[in-house]
mmCIF file with all atom_site columns, C-alpha atoms in Angstrom:
data_model
loop_
_atom_site.group_PDB
_atom_site.id
_atom_site.type_symbol
_atom_site.label_atom_id
_atom_site.label_alt_id
_atom_site.label_comp_id
_atom_site.label_asym_id
_atom_site.label_entity_id
_atom_site.label_seq_id
_atom_site.pdbx_PDB_ins_code
_atom_site.Cartn_x
_atom_site.Cartn_y
_atom_site.Cartn_z
_atom_site.occupancy
_atom_site.B_iso_or_equiv
_atom_site.pdbx_formal_charge
_atom_site.auth_seq_id
_atom_site.auth_comp_id
_atom_site.auth_asym_id
_atom_site.auth_atom_id
_atom_site.pdbx_PDB_model_num
ATOM 1   C CA . UNK O 1 1   ? -0.213 0.088  0.012   1.00 86.00 ? 83  UNK O CA 1
ATOM 2   C CA . UNK O 1 2   ? 2.993  2.681  0.742   1.00 94.00 ? 84  UNK O CA 1
ATOM 3   C CA . UNK O 1 3   ? 4.699  1.776  -2.132  1.00 96.00 ? 85  UNK O CA 1
ATOM 4   C CA . UNK O 1 4   ? 1.623  2.191  -4.284  1.00 96.00 ? 86  UNK O CA 1
ATOM 5   C CA . UNK O 1 5   ? 1.085  5.614  -2.730  1.00 96.00 ? 87  UNK O CA 1
ATOM 6   C CA . UNK O 1 6   ? 4.818  6.535  -3.190  1.00 96.00 ? 88  UNK O CA 1
ATOM 7   C CA . UNK O 1 7   ? 4.546  5.539  -6.850  1.00 96.00 ? 89  UNK O CA 1
ATOM 8   C CA . UNK O 1 8   ? 1.291  7.275  -7.390  1.00 96.00 ? 90  UNK O CA 1
ATOM 9   C CA . UNK O 1 9   ? 2.699  10.865 -6.173  1.00 95.00 ? 91  UNK O CA 1
ATOM 10  C CA . UNK O 1 10  ? 5.682  10.270 -8.009  1.00 96.00 ? 92  UNK O CA 1
ATOM 11  C CA . UNK O 1 11  ? 3.583  9.532  -11.309 1.00 96.00 ? 93  UNK O CA 1
ATOM 12  C CA . UNK O 1 12  ? 1.629  12.709 -10.709 1.00 96.00 ? 94  UNK O CA 1
ATOM 13  C CA . UNK O 1 13  ? 4.896  14.684 -10.172 1.00 96.00 ? 95  UNK O CA 1
ATOM 14  C CA . UNK O 1 14  ? 6.477  13.264 -13.475 1.00 97.00 ? 96  UNK O CA 1
ATOM 15  C CA . UNK O 1 15  ? 3.266  14.207 -15.208 1.00 97.00 ? 97  UNK O CA 1
ATOM 16  C CA . UNK O 1 16  ? 2.971  17.738 -14.073 1.00 97.00 ? 98  UNK O CA 1
ATOM 17  C CA . UNK O 1 17  ? 6.723  18.139 -14.885 1.00 97.00 ? 99  UNK O CA 1
ATOM 18  C CA . UNK O 1 18  ? 5.999  16.856 -18.305 1.00 97.00 ? 100 UNK O CA 1
ATOM 19  C CA . UNK O 1 19  ? 3.248  19.361 -18.800 1.00 97.00 ? 101 UNK O CA 1
ATOM 20  C CA . UNK O 1 20  ? 5.503  22.052 -17.741 1.00 97.00 ? 102 UNK O CA 1
ATOM 21  C CA . UNK O 1 21  ? 8.038  21.222 -20.140 1.00 96.00 ? 103 UNK O CA 1
ATOM 22  C CA . UNK O 1 22  ? 5.697  22.127 -23.169 1.00 97.00 ? 104 UNK O CA 1
ATOM 23  C CA . UNK O 1 23  ? 3.728  24.962 -21.639 1.00 96.00 ? 105 UNK O CA 1
ATOM 24  C CA . UNK O 1 24  ? 5.141  27.518 -23.634 1.00 98.00 ? 106 UNK O CA 1
ATOM 25  C CA . UNK O 1 25  ? 3.489  30.352 -21.538 1.00 97.00 ? 107 UNK O CA 1
ATOM 26  C CA . UNK O 1 26  ? 5.074  28.932 -18.375 1.00 98.00 ? 108 UNK O CA 1
ATOM 27  C CA . UNK O 1 27  ? 8.599  28.715 -19.965 1.00 98.00 ? 109 UNK O CA 1
ATOM 28  C CA . UNK O 1 28  ? 8.241  32.115 -21.183 1.00 98.00 ? 110 UNK O CA 1
ATOM 29  C CA . UNK O 1 29  ? 7.339  33.636 -17.545 1.00 98.00 ? 111 UNK O CA 1
ATOM 30  C CA . UNK O 1 30  ? 10.275 31.822 -16.237 1.00 98.00 ? 112 UNK O CA 1
ATOM 31  C CA . UNK O 1 31  ? 12.612 33.077 -18.697 1.00 98.00 ? 113 UNK O CA 1
ATOM 32  C CA . UNK O 1 32  ? 10.982 36.901 -18.582 1.00 98.00 ? 114 UNK O CA 1
ATOM 33  C CA . UNK O 1 33  ? 11.339 36.465 -14.523 1.00 98.00 ? 115 UNK O CA 1
ATOM 34  C CA . UNK O 1 34  ? 14.859 35.579 -14.531 1.00 98.00 ? 116 UNK O CA 1
ATOM 35  C CA . UNK O 1 35  ? 15.821 38.579 -16.974 1.00 98.00 ? 117 UNK O CA 1
ATOM 36  C CA . UNK O 1 36  ? 14.201 41.041 -14.887 1.00 98.00 ? 118 UNK O CA 1
ATOM 37  C CA . UNK O 1 37  ? 15.770 39.532 -11.664 1.00 98.00 ? 119 UNK O CA 1
ATOM 38  C CA . UNK O 1 38  ? 18.972 40.037 -13.607 1.00 98.00 ? 120 UNK O CA 1
ATOM 39  C CA . UNK O 1 39  ? 18.240 43.699 -14.929 1.00 98.00 ? 121 UNK O CA 1
ATOM 40  C CA . UNK O 1 40  ? 17.358 44.618 -11.584 1.00 98.00 ? 122 UNK O CA 1
ATOM 41  C CA . UNK O 1 41  ? 20.241 43.377 -10.010 1.00 98.00 ? 123 UNK O CA 1
ATOM 42  C CA . UNK O 1 42  ? 22.463 44.737 -12.327 1.00 98.00 ? 124 UNK O CA 1
ATOM 43  C CA . UNK O 1 43  ? 20.723 48.167 -11.526 1.00 98.00 ? 125 UNK O CA 1
ATOM 44  C CA . UNK O 1 44  ? 21.535 47.631 -7.760  1.00 98.00 ? 126 UNK O CA 1
ATOM 45  C CA . UNK O 1 45  ? 17.936 46.600 -6.713  1.00 98.00 ? 127 UNK O CA 1
ATOM 46  C CA . UNK O 1 46  ? 17.182 43.863 -4.770  1.00 98.00 ? 128 UNK O CA 1
ATOM 47  C CA . UNK O 1 47  ? 14.322 40.869 -4.923  1.00 98.00 ? 129 UNK O CA 1
ATOM 48  C CA . UNK O 1 48  ? 11.990 40.381 -1.956  1.00 98.00 ? 130 UNK O CA 1
ATOM 49  C CA . UNK O 1 49  ? 10.218 37.108 -1.686  1.00 98.00 ? 131 UNK O CA 1
ATOM 50  C CA . UNK O 1 50  ? 7.051  36.091 0.273   1.00 98.00 ? 132 UNK O CA 1
ATOM 51  C CA . UNK O 1 51  ? 4.491  33.425 0.781   1.00 98.00 ? 133 UNK O CA 1
ATOM 52  C CA . UNK O 1 52  ? 2.546  30.995 3.439   1.00 97.00 ? 134 UNK O CA 1
ATOM 53  C CA . UNK O 1 53  ? 3.369  27.542 4.656   1.00 96.00 ? 135 UNK O CA 1
ATOM 54  C CA . UNK O 1 54  ? 5.275  25.775 1.989   1.00 97.00 ? 136 UNK O CA 1
ATOM 55  C CA . UNK O 1 55  ? 5.492  28.823 -0.146  1.00 98.00 ? 137 UNK O CA 1
ATOM 56  C CA . UNK O 1 56  ? 7.024  30.651 2.738   1.00 98.00 ? 138 UNK O CA 1
ATOM 57  C CA . UNK O 1 57  ? 9.738  27.997 2.925   1.00 98.00 ? 139 UNK O CA 1
ATOM 58  C CA . UNK O 1 58  ? 10.200 28.268 -0.826  1.00 98.00 ? 140 UNK O CA 1
ATOM 59  C CA . UNK O 1 59  ? 10.458 31.762 -0.278  1.00 98.00 ? 141 UNK O CA 1
ATOM 60  C CA . UNK O 1 60  ? 13.240 31.288 2.217   1.00 98.00 ? 142 UNK O CA 1
ATOM 61  C CA . UNK O 1 61  ? 15.016 28.620 -0.028  1.00 98.00 ? 143 UNK O CA 1
ATOM 62  C CA . UNK O 1 62  ? 15.194 30.932 -2.913  1.00 98.00 ? 144 UNK O CA 1
ATOM 63  C CA . UNK O 1 63  ? 16.367 34.076 -0.942  1.00 98.00 ? 145 UNK O CA 1
ATOM 64  C CA . UNK O 1 64  ? 19.224 31.740 0.449   1.00 98.00 ? 146 UNK O CA 1
ATOM 65  C CA . UNK O 1 65  ? 20.119 30.387 -3.123  1.00 98.00 ? 147 UNK O CA 1
ATOM 66  C CA . UNK O 1 66  ? 20.646 34.282 -4.313  1.00 98.00 ? 148 UNK O CA 1
ATOM 67  C CA . UNK O 1 67  ? 22.256 35.403 -0.947  1.00 98.00 ? 149 UNK O CA 1
ATOM 68  C CA . UNK O 1 68  ? 24.557 32.322 -0.561  1.00 98.00 ? 150 UNK O CA 1
ATOM 69  C CA . UNK O 1 69  ? 25.475 30.430 -3.551  1.00 97.00 ? 151 UNK O CA 1
ATOM 70  C CA . UNK O 1 70  ? 23.534 28.424 -6.096  1.00 97.00 ? 152 UNK O CA 1
ATOM 71  C CA . UNK O 1 71  ? 26.303 26.222 -7.962  1.00 97.00 ? 153 UNK O CA 1
ATOM 72  C CA . UNK O 1 72  ? 29.494 28.088 -7.507  1.00 97.00 ? 154 UNK O CA 1
ATOM 73  C CA . UNK O 1 73  ? 31.170 30.639 -5.411  1.00 97.00 ? 155 UNK O CA 1
ATOM 74  C CA . UNK O 1 74  ? 30.322 34.243 -6.190  1.00 98.00 ? 156 UNK O CA 1
ATOM 75  C CA . UNK O 1 75  ? 29.521 37.490 -4.579  1.00 98.00 ? 157 UNK O CA 1
ATOM 76  C CA . UNK O 1 76  ? 26.134 37.321 -2.616  1.00 98.00 ? 158 UNK O CA 1
ATOM 77  C CA . UNK O 1 77  ? 23.219 38.950 -4.412  1.00 98.00 ? 159 UNK O CA 1
ATOM 78  C CA . UNK O 1 78  ? 20.712 41.268 -2.597  1.00 98.00 ? 160 UNK O CA 1
ATOM 79  C CA . UNK O 1 79  ? 17.521 38.911 -1.891  1.00 98.00 ? 161 UNK O CA 1
ATOM 80  C CA . UNK O 1 80  ? 15.644 38.897 1.351   1.00 97.00 ? 162 UNK O CA 1
ATOM 81  C CA . UNK O 1 81  ? 12.604 36.600 2.336   1.00 98.00 ? 163 UNK O CA 1
ATOM 82  C CA . UNK O 1 82  ? 9.835  38.741 4.193   1.00 98.00 ? 164 UNK O CA 1
ATOM 83  C CA . UNK O 1 83  ? 8.822  35.350 5.906   1.00 97.00 ? 165 UNK O CA 1
ATOM 84  C CA . UNK O 1 84  ? 11.647 34.868 8.390   1.00 96.00 ? 166 UNK O CA 1
ATOM 85  C CA . UNK O 1 85  ? 11.851 37.910 11.117  1.00 96.00 ? 167 UNK O CA 1
ATOM 86  C CA . UNK O 1 86  ? 9.434  36.719 13.695  1.00 96.00 ? 168 UNK O CA 1
ATOM 87  C CA . UNK O 1 87  ? 9.199  40.101 15.569  1.00 98.00 ? 169 UNK O CA 1
ATOM 88  C CA . UNK O 1 88  ? 8.198  41.788 12.446  1.00 98.00 ? 170 UNK O CA 1
ATOM 89  C CA . UNK O 1 89  ? 5.615  39.388 11.561  1.00 97.00 ? 171 UNK O CA 1
ATOM 90  C CA . UNK O 1 90  ? 3.931  39.014 15.028  1.00 97.00 ? 172 UNK O CA 1
ATOM 91  C CA . UNK O 1 91  ? 4.032  42.888 15.606  1.00 98.00 ? 173 UNK O CA 1
ATOM 92  C CA . UNK O 1 92  ? 2.741  43.606 12.356  1.00 98.00 ? 174 UNK O CA 1
ATOM 93  C CA . UNK O 1 93  ? -0.114 40.687 13.005  1.00 97.00 ? 175 UNK O CA 1
ATOM 94  C CA . UNK O 1 94  ? -0.906 42.080 16.173  1.00 97.00 ? 176 UNK O CA 1
ATOM 95  C CA . UNK O 1 95  ? -0.981 45.926 15.044  1.00 98.00 ? 177 UNK O CA 1
ATOM 96  C CA . UNK O 1 96  ? -2.394 45.536 11.515  1.00 97.00 ? 178 UNK O CA 1
ATOM 97  C CA . UNK O 1 97  ? -3.505 42.084 11.351  1.00 97.00 ? 179 UNK O CA 1
ATOM 98  C CA . UNK O 1 98  ? -2.096 39.246 9.642   1.00 96.00 ? 180 UNK O CA 1
ATOM 99  C CA . UNK O 1 99  ? -3.223 40.171 6.050   1.00 97.00 ? 181 UNK O CA 1
ATOM 100 C CA . UNK O 1 100 ? -0.655 43.091 6.340   1.00 98.00 ? 182 UNK O CA 1
ATOM 101 C CA . UNK O 1 101 ? 2.411  41.178 7.247   1.00 98.00 ? 183 UNK O CA 1
ATOM 102 C CA . UNK O 1 102 ? 4.086  41.211 3.777   1.00 98.00 ? 184 UNK O CA 1
ATOM 103 C CA . UNK O 1 103 ? 2.871  44.466 2.773   1.00 98.00 ? 185 UNK O CA 1
ATOM 104 C CA . UNK O 1 104 ? 4.093  46.514 5.812   1.00 98.00 ? 186 UNK O CA 1
ATOM 105 C CA . UNK O 1 105 ? 7.553  45.232 5.083   1.00 98.00 ? 187 UNK O CA 1
ATOM 106 C CA . UNK O 1 106 ? 7.353  46.125 1.404   1.00 98.00 ? 188 UNK O CA 1
ATOM 107 C CA . UNK O 1 107 ? 6.516  49.941 2.363   1.00 98.00 ? 189 UNK O CA 1
ATOM 108 C CA . UNK O 1 108 ? 9.231  49.676 4.786   1.00 98.00 ? 190 UNK O CA 1
ATOM 109 C CA . UNK O 1 109 ? 11.950 48.048 2.469   1.00 97.00 ? 191 UNK O CA 1
ATOM 110 C CA . UNK O 1 110 ? 10.522 48.017 -0.797  1.00 98.00 ? 192 UNK O CA 1
ATOM 111 C CA . UNK O 1 111 ? 12.211 50.825 -3.586  1.00 98.00 ? 193 UNK O CA 1
ATOM 112 C CA . UNK O 1 112 ? 11.135 51.609 -6.656  1.00 98.00 ? 194 UNK O CA 1
ATOM 113 C CA . UNK O 1 113 ? 12.914 49.266 -9.202  1.00 98.00 ? 195 UNK O CA 1
ATOM 114 C CA . UNK O 1 114 ? 12.951 46.329 -6.662  1.00 98.00 ? 196 UNK O CA 1
ATOM 115 C CA . UNK O 1 115 ? 11.115 42.965 -7.726  1.00 98.00 ? 197 UNK O CA 1
ATOM 116 C CA . UNK O 1 116 ? 8.836  41.239 -5.141  1.00 98.00 ? 198 UNK O CA 1
ATOM 117 C CA . UNK O 1 117 ? 8.469  37.547 -5.767  1.00 98.00 ? 199 UNK O CA 1
ATOM 118 C CA . UNK O 1 118 ? 5.026  36.762 -4.487  1.00 98.00 ? 200 UNK O CA 1
ATOM 119 C CA . UNK O 1 119 ? 4.019  33.012 -4.327  1.00 98.00 ? 201 UNK O CA 1
ATOM 120 C CA . UNK O 1 120 ? 0.608  31.796 -3.492  1.00 98.00 ? 202 UNK O CA 1
ATOM 121 C CA . UNK O 1 121 ? -0.434 28.210 -4.606  1.00 97.00 ? 203 UNK O CA 1
ATOM 122 C CA . UNK O 1 122 ? -4.076 29.162 -4.915  1.00 97.00 ? 204 UNK O CA 1
ATOM 123 C CA . UNK O 1 123 ? -3.219 32.736 -5.904  1.00 97.00 ? 205 UNK O CA 1
ATOM 124 C CA . UNK O 1 124 ? -5.705 33.990 -3.388  1.00 97.00 ? 206 UNK O CA 1
ATOM 125 C CA . UNK O 1 125 ? -3.770 34.697 -0.254  1.00 97.00 ? 207 UNK O CA 1
ATOM 126 C CA . UNK O 1 126 ? -4.898 37.888 1.417   1.00 98.00 ? 208 UNK O CA 1
ATOM 127 C CA . UNK O 1 127 ? -1.377 38.628 2.735   1.00 98.00 ? 209 UNK O CA 1
ATOM 128 C CA . UNK O 1 128 ? 0.224  37.987 -0.534  1.00 98.00 ? 210 UNK O CA 1
ATOM 129 C CA . UNK O 1 129 ? -2.207 40.069 -2.471  1.00 98.00 ? 211 UNK O CA 1
ATOM 130 C CA . UNK O 1 130 ? -1.819 42.901 -0.204  1.00 98.00 ? 212 UNK O CA 1
ATOM 131 C CA . UNK O 1 131 ? 1.990  42.499 -0.714  1.00 98.00 ? 213 UNK O CA 1
ATOM 132 C CA . UNK O 1 132 ? 1.583  42.699 -4.680  1.00 98.00 ? 214 UNK O CA 1
ATOM 133 C CA . UNK O 1 133 ? -0.576 45.897 -4.017  1.00 98.00 ? 215 UNK O CA 1
ATOM 134 C CA . UNK O 1 134 ? 1.989  47.502 -1.714  1.00 98.00 ? 216 UNK O CA 1
ATOM 135 C CA . UNK O 1 135 ? 4.496  46.724 -4.284  1.00 98.00 ? 217 UNK O CA 1
ATOM 136 C CA . UNK O 1 136 ? 2.665  48.303 -7.250  1.00 98.00 ? 218 UNK O CA 1
ATOM 137 C CA . UNK O 1 137 ? 1.909  51.283 -5.233  1.00 98.00 ? 219 UNK O CA 1
ATOM 138 C CA . UNK O 1 138 ? 5.973  51.497 -4.461  1.00 98.00 ? 220 UNK O CA 1
ATOM 139 C CA . UNK O 1 139 ? 6.571  50.745 -8.089  1.00 98.00 ? 221 UNK O CA 1
ATOM 140 C CA . UNK O 1 140 ? 8.023  47.457 -7.601  1.00 98.00 ? 222 UNK O CA 1
ATOM 141 C CA . UNK O 1 141 ? 8.416  45.062 -10.427 1.00 98.00 ? 223 UNK O CA 1
ATOM 142 C CA . UNK O 1 142 ? 6.197  42.026 -9.293  1.00 98.00 ? 224 UNK O CA 1
ATOM 143 C CA . UNK O 1 143 ? 6.655  38.094 -10.187 1.00 98.00 ? 225 UNK O CA 1
ATOM 144 C CA . UNK O 1 144 ? 3.762  36.007 -9.423  1.00 98.00 ? 226 UNK O CA 1
ATOM 145 C CA . UNK O 1 145 ? 3.990  32.201 -8.490  1.00 98.00 ? 227 UNK O CA 1
ATOM 146 C CA . UNK O 1 146 ? 0.564  30.057 -8.655  1.00 98.00 ? 228 UNK O CA 1
ATOM 147 C CA . UNK O 1 147 ? -1.405 27.303 -9.664  1.00 97.00 ? 229 UNK O CA 1
ATOM 148 C CA . UNK O 1 148 ? -2.819 26.835 -13.223 1.00 96.00 ? 230 UNK O CA 1
ATOM 149 C CA . UNK O 1 149 ? -5.876 29.149 -12.193 1.00 94.00 ? 231 UNK O CA 1
ATOM 150 C CA . UNK O 1 150 ? -3.844 32.084 -11.139 1.00 94.00 ? 232 UNK O CA 1
ATOM 151 C CA . UNK O 1 151 ? -6.761 33.426 -8.705  1.00 95.00 ? 233 UNK O CA 1
ATOM 152 C CA . UNK O 1 152 ? -6.633 37.015 -7.782  1.00 96.00 ? 234 UNK O CA 1
ATOM 153 C CA . UNK O 1 153 ? -2.982 37.075 -8.555  1.00 95.00 ? 235 UNK O CA 1
ATOM 154 C CA . UNK O 1 154 ? -3.916 36.977 -12.072 1.00 92.00 ? 236 UNK O CA 1
ATOM 155 C CA . UNK O 1 155 ? -3.637 40.731 -13.670 1.00 91.00 ? 237 UNK O CA 1
ATOM 156 C CA . UNK O 1 156 ? -2.117 41.860 -10.405 1.00 96.00 ? 238 UNK O CA 1
ATOM 157 C CA . UNK O 1 157 ? 1.538  40.642 -11.099 1.00 98.00 ? 239 UNK O CA 1
ATOM 158 C CA . UNK O 1 158 ? 3.912  41.670 -14.008 1.00 98.00 ? 240 UNK O CA 1
ATOM 159 C CA . UNK O 1 159 ? 4.915  38.247 -14.676 1.00 98.00 ? 241 UNK O CA 1
ATOM 160 C CA . UNK O 1 160 ? 2.528  35.445 -13.678 1.00 98.00 ? 242 UNK O CA 1
ATOM 161 C CA . UNK O 1 161 ? 4.267  31.982 -13.250 1.00 98.00 ? 243 UNK O CA 1
ATOM 162 C CA . UNK O 1 162 ? 1.406  29.254 -13.400 1.00 98.00 ? 244 UNK O CA 1
ATOM 163 C CA . UNK O 1 163 ? 2.249  25.837 -12.435 1.00 98.00 ? 245 UNK O CA 1
ATOM 164 C CA . UNK O 1 164 ? 0.322  23.477 -14.453 1.00 98.00 ? 246 UNK O CA 1
ATOM 165 C CA . UNK O 1 165 ? -1.699 21.835 -11.629 1.00 97.00 ? 247 UNK O CA 1
ATOM 166 C CA . UNK O 1 166 ? -4.287 22.578 -9.377  1.00 97.00 ? 248 UNK O CA 1
ATOM 167 C CA . UNK O 1 167 ? -2.751 20.076 -6.504  1.00 97.00 ? 249 UNK O CA 1
ATOM 168 C CA . UNK O 1 168 ? -0.610 21.755 -3.795  1.00 97.00 ? 250 UNK O CA 1
ATOM 169 C CA . UNK O 1 169 ? 2.017  19.592 -3.851  1.00 97.00 ? 251 UNK O CA 1
ATOM 170 C CA . UNK O 1 170 ? 2.548  19.245 -7.478  1.00 98.00 ? 252 UNK O CA 1
ATOM 171 C CA . UNK O 1 171 ? 2.228  23.180 -7.651  1.00 98.00 ? 253 UNK O CA 1
ATOM 172 C CA . UNK O 1 172 ? 5.036  23.665 -4.914  1.00 98.00 ? 254 UNK O CA 1
ATOM 173 C CA . UNK O 1 173 ? 7.250  21.019 -6.894  1.00 98.00 ? 255 UNK O CA 1
ATOM 174 C CA . UNK O 1 174 ? 7.111  23.181 -10.230 1.00 98.00 ? 256 UNK O CA 1
ATOM 175 C CA . UNK O 1 175 ? 7.590  26.163 -7.836  1.00 98.00 ? 257 UNK O CA 1
ATOM 176 C CA . UNK O 1 176 ? 10.850 25.301 -6.404  1.00 98.00 ? 258 UNK O CA 1
ATOM 177 C CA . UNK O 1 177 ? 11.964 23.631 -9.924  1.00 98.00 ? 259 UNK O CA 1
ATOM 178 C CA . UNK O 1 178 ? 11.338 26.923 -11.889 1.00 98.00 ? 260 UNK O CA 1
ATOM 179 C CA . UNK O 1 179 ? 12.614 28.921 -8.912  1.00 98.00 ? 261 UNK O CA 1
ATOM 180 C CA . UNK O 1 180 ? 15.729 26.871 -9.255  1.00 98.00 ? 262 UNK O CA 1
ATOM 181 C CA . UNK O 1 181 ? 15.995 27.415 -12.901 1.00 98.00 ? 263 UNK O CA 1
ATOM 182 C CA . UNK O 1 182 ? 15.635 31.189 -12.183 1.00 98.00 ? 264 UNK O CA 1
ATOM 183 C CA . UNK O 1 183 ? 18.416 31.292 -9.383  1.00 98.00 ? 265 UNK O CA 1
ATOM 184 C CA . UNK O 1 184 ? 20.541 29.356 -12.130 1.00 98.00 ? 266 UNK O CA 1
ATOM 185 C CA . UNK O 1 185 ? 20.186 32.033 -14.786 1.00 98.00 ? 267 UNK O CA 1
ATOM 186 C CA . UNK O 1 186 ? 20.736 34.968 -12.330 1.00 98.00 ? 268 UNK O CA 1
ATOM 187 C CA . UNK O 1 187 ? 24.025 33.295 -10.938 1.00 98.00 ? 269 UNK O CA 1
ATOM 188 C CA . UNK O 1 188 ? 25.255 32.638 -14.549 1.00 98.00 ? 270 UNK O CA 1
ATOM 189 C CA . UNK O 1 189 ? 24.180 36.010 -16.240 1.00 98.00 ? 271 UNK O CA 1
ATOM 190 C CA . UNK O 1 190 ? 25.591 38.177 -12.729 1.00 98.00 ? 272 UNK O CA 1
ATOM 191 C CA . UNK O 1 191 ? 28.407 36.191 -12.590 1.00 98.00 ? 273 UNK O CA 1
ATOM 192 C CA . UNK O 1 192 ? 29.616 34.058 -15.699 1.00 96.00 ? 274 UNK O CA 1
ATOM 193 C CA . UNK O 1 193 ? 32.435 31.731 -15.158 1.00 92.00 ? 275 UNK O CA 1
#
């Protein structure tokens, strides 16, 4: 029974990855997101990441790949996860409500020209949507990562990366795979070997 469950999960992952490989809109959005990040980093801007739950972990993971290293040693890049400072998150949650957890940080730390990468598997997370609104008001560039439907993120992000699934674990697997591809491109373009 357990082996059957493992095989079914891996088969679903494989099938989702295969759909992603032929999804021209997805591939184009990922390439555009990487190009935007490279352009803005070269201009001295920074990349901010946000998301909830597993998407918060993805935000931290991808910021870490840029600040530290991906494939090889090189100077660190300006990237921040808005999901990591418990004092800030709990203060904002207490004073303004959880829906403002990321927007308030964008208002405090985002500058015109920066990039916000907003991750929500459903595309409907109120705090992620509020962060996109705050980013637009401050003239940040925005990249959304979501599932096939796009939710309310559709039309709110400059670039929208839609994983070809409506199943949360499969969406998250695509998000980390394309996030890694973006990090690889950024590293290669910023610091070619």
